[in-house]
């Protein structure tokens, strides 16, 4: 059964109906499939494009049984219940596997596993109790104490310089399992998205160079402004992780570029399409959501080639007026090489990802400069 390709108009299911689920649904519908979304939010961004919205909690048995009727099921977020994925896998094709999703849900397991695969991480120590904080922990200072589970967009992280600060931070996290990570000499951050069906059919997108603001991704620039050697190495590392996991689906691998020598260390993995891959919709031969559809259907990933240098800029709720008034879309919509994507979210909040745009240009620096200018123009009312 695993080898028979699933063709349109089969029904594809997705756990989670946020913006990633929405872009998945657009891709799947465009390719002629039907889409069923499971998400408890009645206003889930993906619902607008889905044939069917199962509006229920992610562990709702009846809803999971409905979803299990789909020809294949995937997910758009890593904090999905891995058991729900395993349940679905008894009834239908599920990718990525619940086991792969589970690894990415816990930073301690994830880092141990990355090391086991023979790749570097920042030096770290698991802190699962106050007793784990000893003189030896000083080797990881100055560092960042990150909760082992449920962290995203820099949440659940406290920077610490001394053992006393470390103890206080552990208490502040409420004594939950944490990872103490040594601060590395960060020269940049990149991510590589891998699309893998099996060891014969695997493609990687060009690495994206990521710029964060206030712990949230602000811009992704492609091609990354790094040597061809380092970029090639990044693609190989990401592919190696996917191979080690025998991964089926779209996998994002975030890496730090460290020191003068631009050594690459793996920060974390996300078992799904990624915010830093949104440019692929407007700038690549096939995009990350089409790849997700293809692979869950047992089809080989398509060409990942970059067709133009570009910069993706996130649009957060911050650029909406305090009274809920819309940003000034005019300059962006007047720009002939920019593509606006809005997620249809009902209310704008600070830090909430409302949409993004992609600006194409002759080279990465120009794309970044133009995207920054266009981003500025959003919050200037006409
Ligand atoms: P996201 O959801 O954006 O991936 P997150 O909550 O998973 O964020 P991390 O990716 O672990 O958090 O870290 C957030 C940011 O903090 C990184 O992008 C990086 O800029 C910085 N950072 C994290 N760990 C280190 C480190 N060991 N050394 C230096 N900087 C770090
Ligand atoms: Mg991260």
Coordinates of C-alpha atoms and ligand atoms in Angstrom, one line a residue:
X1 CA 0.0 0.0 0.0
X2 CA 2.8 2.4 0.9
X3 CA 4.1 2.3 -2.7
X4 CA 0.9 3.1 -4.5
X5 CA 0.8 6.8 -5.3
X6 CA -2.2 8.7 -4.1
X7 CA -3.7 10.7 -6.9
X8 CA -6.3 13.5 -7.1
X9 CA -9.1 13.8 -6.1
X10 CA -8.2 11.8 -3.0
X11 CA -8.9 13.4 0.4
X12 CA -5.8 14.5 2.3
X13 CA -5.9 15.2 6.1
X14 CA -3.9 17.6 8.2
X15 CA -3.6 17.9 11.9
X16 CA -3.5 21.6 12.6
X17 CA -5.1 24.5 10.7
X18 CA -2.7 27.4 11.2
X19 CA -0.9 29.3 8.5
X20 CA 1.2 26.3 7.5
X21 CA -2.0 24.2 7.2
X22 CA -3.5 27.0 5.2
X23 CA -0.7 27.0 2.7
X24 CA -0.7 23.2 2.6
X25 CA -4.4 23.3 1.8
X26 CA -3.9 25.9 -1.0
X27 CA -1.2 23.6 -2.6
X28 CA -3.3 20.5 -2.2
X29 CA -6.5 22.1 -3.6
X30 CA -4.5 23.5 -6.5
X31 CA -3.2 20.1 -7.3
X32 CA -6.8 18.7 -7.3
X33 CA -7.0 17.0 -3.9
X34 CA -9.6 17.3 -1.3
X35 CA -8.6 18.6 2.1
X36 CA -9.8 17.8 5.6
X37 CA -8.4 19.9 8.5
X38 CA -8.6 19.1 12.2
X39 CA -8.3 22.1 14.4
X40 CA -10.2 23.3 17.5
X41 CA -10.2 26.9 16.4
X42 CA -13.5 27.8 14.5
X43 CA -11.5 30.5 12.7
X44 CA -8.5 28.3 11.9
X45 CA -6.6 29.9 8.9
X46 CA -6.6 26.6 7.0
X47 CA -10.4 26.1 7.2
X48 CA -11.1 28.8 4.5
X49 CA -9.4 26.5 1.9
X50 CA -10.4 23.1 3.3
X51 CA -13.3 21.0 2.0
X52 CA -14.0 19.9 5.6
X53 CA -13.1 21.4 8.9
X54 CA -13.2 19.1 11.9
X55 CA -13.5 21.6 14.7
X56 CA -12.5 19.6 17.7
X57 CA -9.6 19.1 20.1
X58 CA -6.5 17.3 18.6
X59 CA -7.1 14.2 20.8
X60 CA -10.8 14.0 20.1
X61 CA -11.5 10.4 19.3
X62 CA -14.4 10.9 16.9
X63 CA -12.6 13.6 15.0
X64 CA -9.4 11.4 14.7
X65 CA -11.6 8.6 13.4
X66 CA -12.9 10.9 10.7
X67 CA -9.5 12.1 9.8
X68 CA -8.4 8.4 9.6
X69 CA -10.7 8.1 6.6
X70 CA -8.4 10.3 4.6
X71 CA -6.1 8.6 2.0
X72 CA -3.1 10.2 3.9
X73 CA -2.6 12.5 6.9
X74 CA 0.2 14.9 7.7
X75 CA 0.7 17.6 10.4
X76 CA 1.7 21.3 10.4
X77 CA 3.0 21.7 14.0
X78 CA 5.4 19.7 16.2
X79 CA 3.5 20.0 19.4
X80 CA 0.8 17.7 18.1
X81 CA 0.2 14.6 20.2
X82 CA 2.6 12.0 18.8
X83 CA 0.1 9.3 20.1
X84 CA -2.6 10.8 17.9
X85 CA -0.2 10.4 14.9
X86 CA 0.5 6.8 16.0
X87 CA -3.3 6.1 16.3
X88 CA -3.9 7.5 12.8
X89 CA -1.0 5.4 11.4
X90 CA -2.9 2.3 12.3
X91 CA -5.6 3.3 9.8
X92 CA -4.0 5.4 7.1
X93 CA -0.7 6.7 5.7
X94 CA 0.8 9.2 8.1
X95 CA 3.9 11.3 7.4
X96 CA 6.1 12.3 9.1
X97 CA 5.9 9.4 11.6
X98 CA 4.8 10.0 15.2
X99 CA 8.3 8.9 16.3
X100 CA 10.0 11.6 14.2
X101 CA 7.6 14.2 15.6
X102 CA 8.2 13.1 19.1
X103 CA 12.0 13.6 18.8
X104 CA 11.5 17.2 17.8
X105 CA 9.1 17.8 20.8
X106 CA 11.8 17.5 23.4
X107 CA 15.1 19.5 23.2
X108 CA 17.0 16.9 25.4
X109 CA 16.1 14.0 23.1
X110 CA 16.5 16.1 20.0
X111 CA 20.1 17.2 20.9
X112 CA 21.1 13.7 22.0
X113 CA 19.8 12.4 18.7
X114 CA 21.6 15.0 16.6
X115 CA 24.9 14.1 18.3
X116 CA 24.2 10.5 17.7
X117 CA 23.8 11.2 14.0
X118 CA 27.3 12.5 14.1
X119 CA 26.5 16.3 13.9
X120 CA 27.5 19.1 16.2
X121 CA 25.2 21.0 18.6
X122 CA 26.1 23.8 20.9
X123 CA 27.7 22.4 24.1
X124 CA 24.8 21.6 26.4
X125 CA 23.8 19.9 29.6
X126 CA 20.3 18.5 30.5
X127 CA 19.0 20.1 33.7
X128 CA 16.1 17.9 35.0
X129 CA 16.4 18.8 38.7
X130 CA 18.1 21.3 40.9
X131 CA 20.7 18.6 41.7
X132 CA 21.9 18.7 38.1
X133 CA 23.2 22.2 38.6
X134 CA 26.8 21.6 39.9
X135 CA 30.2 23.3 39.6
X136 CA 30.5 21.4 36.3
X137 CA 27.6 23.4 34.9
X138 CA 29.9 26.4 34.8
X139 CA 31.4 25.0 31.6
X140 CA 28.2 25.9 29.9
X141 CA 28.1 29.5 31.0
X142 CA 27.3 32.1 29.8
X143 CA 24.4 30.1 28.5
X144 CA 20.7 30.0 27.8
X145 CA 18.4 27.8 29.9
X146 CA 15.7 26.5 27.6
X147 CA 12.7 24.5 28.6
X148 CA 12.9 21.0 27.1
X149 CA 9.3 21.1 25.7
X150 CA 6.9 23.6 24.2
X151 CA 9.3 26.4 23.4
X152 CA 8.9 28.5 20.3
X153 CA 9.7 32.0 19.0
X154 CA 12.3 32.4 21.8
X155 CA 9.7 31.7 24.5
X156 CA 10.8 29.6 27.5
X157 CA 14.3 30.8 27.4
X158 CA 16.4 32.6 30.0
X159 CA 19.9 33.9 29.5
X160 CA 22.2 33.1 32.5
X161 CA 25.8 34.2 33.3
X162 CA 26.5 32.7 36.8
X163 CA 25.5 29.5 38.7
X164 CA 23.3 31.6 40.9
X165 CA 21.5 33.0 37.9
X166 CA 21.2 29.5 36.5
X167 CA 19.5 28.2 39.7
X168 CA 17.1 31.2 39.7
X169 CA 16.3 30.6 36.1
X170 CA 15.6 26.9 36.7
X171 CA 13.2 27.9 39.5
X172 CA 11.6 30.5 37.3
X173 CA 10.9 27.8 34.7
X174 CA 9.0 26.0 37.5
X175 CA 11.5 23.1 37.8
X176 CA 10.5 21.5 34.5
X177 CA 13.1 19.7 32.4
X178 CA 15.5 22.1 30.7
X179 CA 18.6 22.3 28.6
X180 CA 21.4 24.6 29.5
X181 CA 23.1 25.6 26.3
X182 CA 26.4 27.4 26.1
X183 CA 26.2 30.7 24.1
X184 CA 28.1 30.2 20.9
X185 CA 29.9 32.9 18.9
X186 CA 26.9 33.4 16.5
X187 CA 27.8 34.8 13.1
X188 CA 24.5 33.9 11.5
X189 CA 21.6 31.6 11.4
X190 CA 20.5 29.4 8.5
X191 CA 17.9 26.7 7.9
X192 CA 17.7 24.0 5.3
X193 CA 14.5 22.3 4.3
X194 CA 14.7 18.7 3.2
X195 CA 12.1 16.9 1.2
X196 CA 12.4 13.2 1.6
X197 CA 10.3 10.3 0.3
X198 CA 13.0 7.6 0.8
X199 CA 16.7 7.2 0.3
X200 CA 16.3 7.4 -3.5
X201 CA 14.1 10.4 -3.5
X202 CA 15.4 13.4 -1.6
X203 CA 15.8 17.1 -2.4
X204 CA 17.0 20.0 -0.3
X205 CA 16.1 23.7 -0.8
X206 CA 18.9 26.3 -0.9
X207 CA 19.8 27.3 2.7
X208 CA 17.9 30.4 3.9
X209 CA 19.7 33.0 6.0
X210 CA 17.5 34.0 8.9
X211 CA 17.3 37.3 10.7
X212 CA 15.4 37.4 14.0
X213 CA 13.9 40.4 15.8
X214 CA 12.8 40.0 19.5
X215 CA 13.2 36.2 19.2
X216 CA 10.9 36.0 16.2
X217 CA 11.9 35.3 12.6
X218 CA 11.8 38.7 10.8
X219 CA 13.5 38.0 7.4
X220 CA 14.8 35.0 5.5
X221 CA 17.2 35.8 2.7
X222 CA 18.0 33.3 -0.2
X223 CA 20.7 32.7 -1.3
X224 CA 22.3 33.0 2.1
X225 CA 25.3 35.3 2.2
X226 CA 27.7 32.4 2.9
X227 CA 30.3 30.6 0.9
X228 CA 29.2 27.9 -1.5
X229 CA 31.2 25.4 0.6
X230 CA 29.4 26.2 3.8
X231 CA 26.0 26.1 2.0
X232 CA 26.8 22.7 0.5
X233 CA 27.9 21.4 3.9
X234 CA 24.6 22.7 5.4
X235 CA 22.6 20.8 2.7
X236 CA 24.5 17.6 3.4
X237 CA 24.1 17.9 7.1
X238 CA 20.3 18.4 6.8
X239 CA 20.1 15.4 4.4
X240 CA 22.1 13.3 6.8
X241 CA 19.6 14.0 9.6
X242 CA 16.7 13.1 7.4
X243 CA 18.4 9.9 6.3
X244 CA 19.2 9.0 9.9
X245 CA 15.6 9.4 10.9
X246 CA 14.4 7.6 7.7
X247 CA 12.3 10.7 7.5
X248 CA 9.2 10.8 5.2
X249 CA 8.0 14.4 4.6
X250 CA 9.3 17.9 4.8
X251 CA 11.9 18.5 7.5
X252 CA 13.4 21.9 8.5
X253 CA 16.8 22.0 10.1
X254 CA 17.9 25.2 11.8
X255 CA 21.7 25.7 12.2
X256 CA 24.0 28.3 13.8
X257 CA 26.9 29.7 11.8
X258 CA 29.7 29.8 14.5
X259 CA 33.0 31.8 14.7
X260 CA 35.4 33.0 12.0
X261 CA 35.5 29.6 10.4
X262 CA 31.7 29.5 10.0
X263 CA 31.4 26.2 11.6
X264 CA 27.8 24.8 11.4
X265 CA 26.1 23.5 14.5
X266 CA 22.5 22.2 14.5
X267 CA 20.1 24.2 16.7
X268 CA 16.9 22.3 16.2
X269 CA 14.7 20.5 13.8
X270 CA 11.0 21.0 12.8
X271 CA 9.2 18.0 11.3
X272 CA 7.1 20.1 8.9
X273 CA 7.4 23.0 6.5
X274 CA 8.9 26.1 8.1
X275 CA 8.5 29.8 8.2
X276 CA 12.0 30.2 6.7
X277 CA 10.7 28.3 3.6
X278 CA 7.8 30.5 2.7
X279 CA 9.8 32.1 -0.1
X280 CA 9.7 28.8 -1.9
X281 CA 6.1 29.6 -3.0
X282 CA 7.2 32.6 -5.0
X283 CA 10.8 31.9 -5.7
X284 CA 11.3 28.2 -6.3
X285 CA 10.4 25.6 -9.0
X286 CA 8.3 23.7 -6.5
X287 CA 7.4 25.0 -3.0
X288 CA 7.6 23.4 0.4
X289 CA 3.8 22.8 0.6
X290 CA 3.6 21.1 -2.8
X291 CA 6.5 18.9 -1.6
X292 CA 4.5 18.1 1.6
X293 CA 1.5 17.1 -0.6
X294 CA 3.6 15.1 -3.0
X295 CA 5.5 13.1 -0.3
X296 CA 2.5 12.2 1.8
X297 CA 1.0 10.9 -1.5
X298 CA 4.0 8.7 -2.1
X299 CA 5.3 10.9 -5.0
X300 CA 8.9 11.9 -5.3
X301 CA 9.7 15.4 -4.3
X302 CA 9.9 17.8 -7.2
X303 CA 12.6 20.2 -8.3
X304 CA 13.6 22.6 -5.5
X305 CA 15.6 25.0 -7.7
X306 CA 15.7 28.7 -6.7
X307 CA 14.5 30.8 -9.6
X308 CA 15.4 34.2 -8.1
X309 CA 17.2 35.7 -5.2
X310 CA 14.6 36.9 -2.7
X311 CA 13.8 38.0 0.8
X312 CA 10.8 36.8 2.9
X313 CA 9.6 39.3 5.5
X314 CA 7.1 38.3 8.2
X315 CA 4.2 40.6 8.9
X316 CA 3.4 40.6 12.6
X317 CA 0.3 42.0 14.3
X318 CA 2.5 44.9 15.5
X319 CA 2.0 46.7 12.2
X320 CA -1.8 46.9 12.7
X321 CA -3.1 50.1 14.3
X322 CA -4.0 50.0 18.0
X323 CA -7.7 50.4 17.0
X324 CA -7.3 47.3 14.7
X325 CA -6.9 49.4 11.6
X326 CA -5.1 47.7 8.6
X327 CA -1.5 48.4 7.7
X328 CA -0.9 50.5 4.6
X329 CA -0.8 47.8 2.0
X330 CA -0.4 50.3 -1.0
X331 CA 3.4 50.5 -1.3
X332 CA 3.7 46.7 -1.1
X333 CA 0.9 46.0 -3.5
X334 CA 2.4 48.6 -5.9
X335 CA 5.8 46.8 -5.9
X336 CA 5.9 44.6 -9.0
X337 CA 8.4 42.0 -7.6
X338 CA 6.7 41.5 -4.2
X339 CA 4.1 38.9 -3.3
X340 CA 1.8 39.4 -0.3
X341 CA 0.4 36.4 1.6
X342 CA -2.1 37.0 4.4
X343 CA -3.3 34.2 6.7
X344 CA -6.9 35.4 7.3
X345 CA -6.5 35.7 11.0
X346 CA -9.4 37.6 12.6
X347 CA -7.5 39.7 15.2
X348 CA -4.0 41.2 15.2
X349 CA -1.9 40.9 18.3
X350 CA 1.6 42.0 19.0
X351 CA 4.0 39.2 17.9
X352 CA 1.3 37.2 16.1
X353 CA 2.2 36.1 12.6
X354 CA -0.5 37.6 10.4
X355 CA 1.2 37.1 7.0
X356 CA 4.4 37.5 5.1
X357 CA 5.6 38.9 1.8
X358 CA 8.4 37.8 -0.6
X359 CA 10.4 40.3 -2.5
X360 CA 12.4 39.1 -5.6
X361 CA 15.5 40.9 -6.7
X362 CA 18.8 40.5 -8.6
X363 CA 20.7 39.6 -5.5
X364 CA 20.3 38.9 -1.8
X365 CA 21.4 42.3 -0.5
X366 CA 19.0 44.1 -2.8
X367 CA 16.2 41.8 -1.8
X368 CA 16.8 42.4 1.9
X369 CA 17.1 46.2 1.5
X370 CA 13.9 46.4 -0.6
X371 CA 12.0 44.1 1.8
X372 CA 13.1 46.2 4.8
X373 CA 11.9 49.4 3.1
X374 CA 8.5 47.8 2.2
X375 CA 8.1 46.4 5.7
X376 CA 8.7 50.0 7.1
X377 CA 6.0 51.4 4.8
X378 CA 3.4 49.0 6.3
X379 CA 3.2 50.9 9.6
X380 CA 3.1 54.3 8.0
X381 CA -0.5 55.3 7.6
X382 CA -1.3 57.1 4.3
Ligands
LIG1 P1 12.1 29.5 17.2 O1 10.7 29.1 17.4 O2 12.2 30.8 16.5 O3 12.9 28.4 16.5 P2 12.9 28.7 19.8 O4 12.1 29.1 20.9 O5 12.9 27.3 19.3 O6 12.7 29.7 18.6 P3 15.8 28.7 19.7 O7 15.8 28.5 18.2 O8 16.4 27.6 20.5 O9 14.4 29.0 20.2 O10 16.6 30.0 20.0 C1 16.1 31.3 19.7 C2 17.2 32.2 19.3 O11 18.1 32.5 20.4 C3 18.1 31.7 18.2 O12 17.5 31.9 17.0 C4 19.4 32.4 18.5 O13 19.3 33.7 17.9 C5 19.4 32.5 20.0 N1 20.2 31.4 20.5 C6 19.6 30.2 20.9 N2 20.6 29.4 21.4 C7 21.8 30.0 21.3 C8 23.1 29.7 21.6 N3 23.4 28.5 22.1 N4 24.1 30.6 21.4 C9 23.8 31.8 20.9 N5 22.5 32.2 20.6 C10 21.5 31.3 20.8
LIG2 MG1 14.4 27.9 16.9

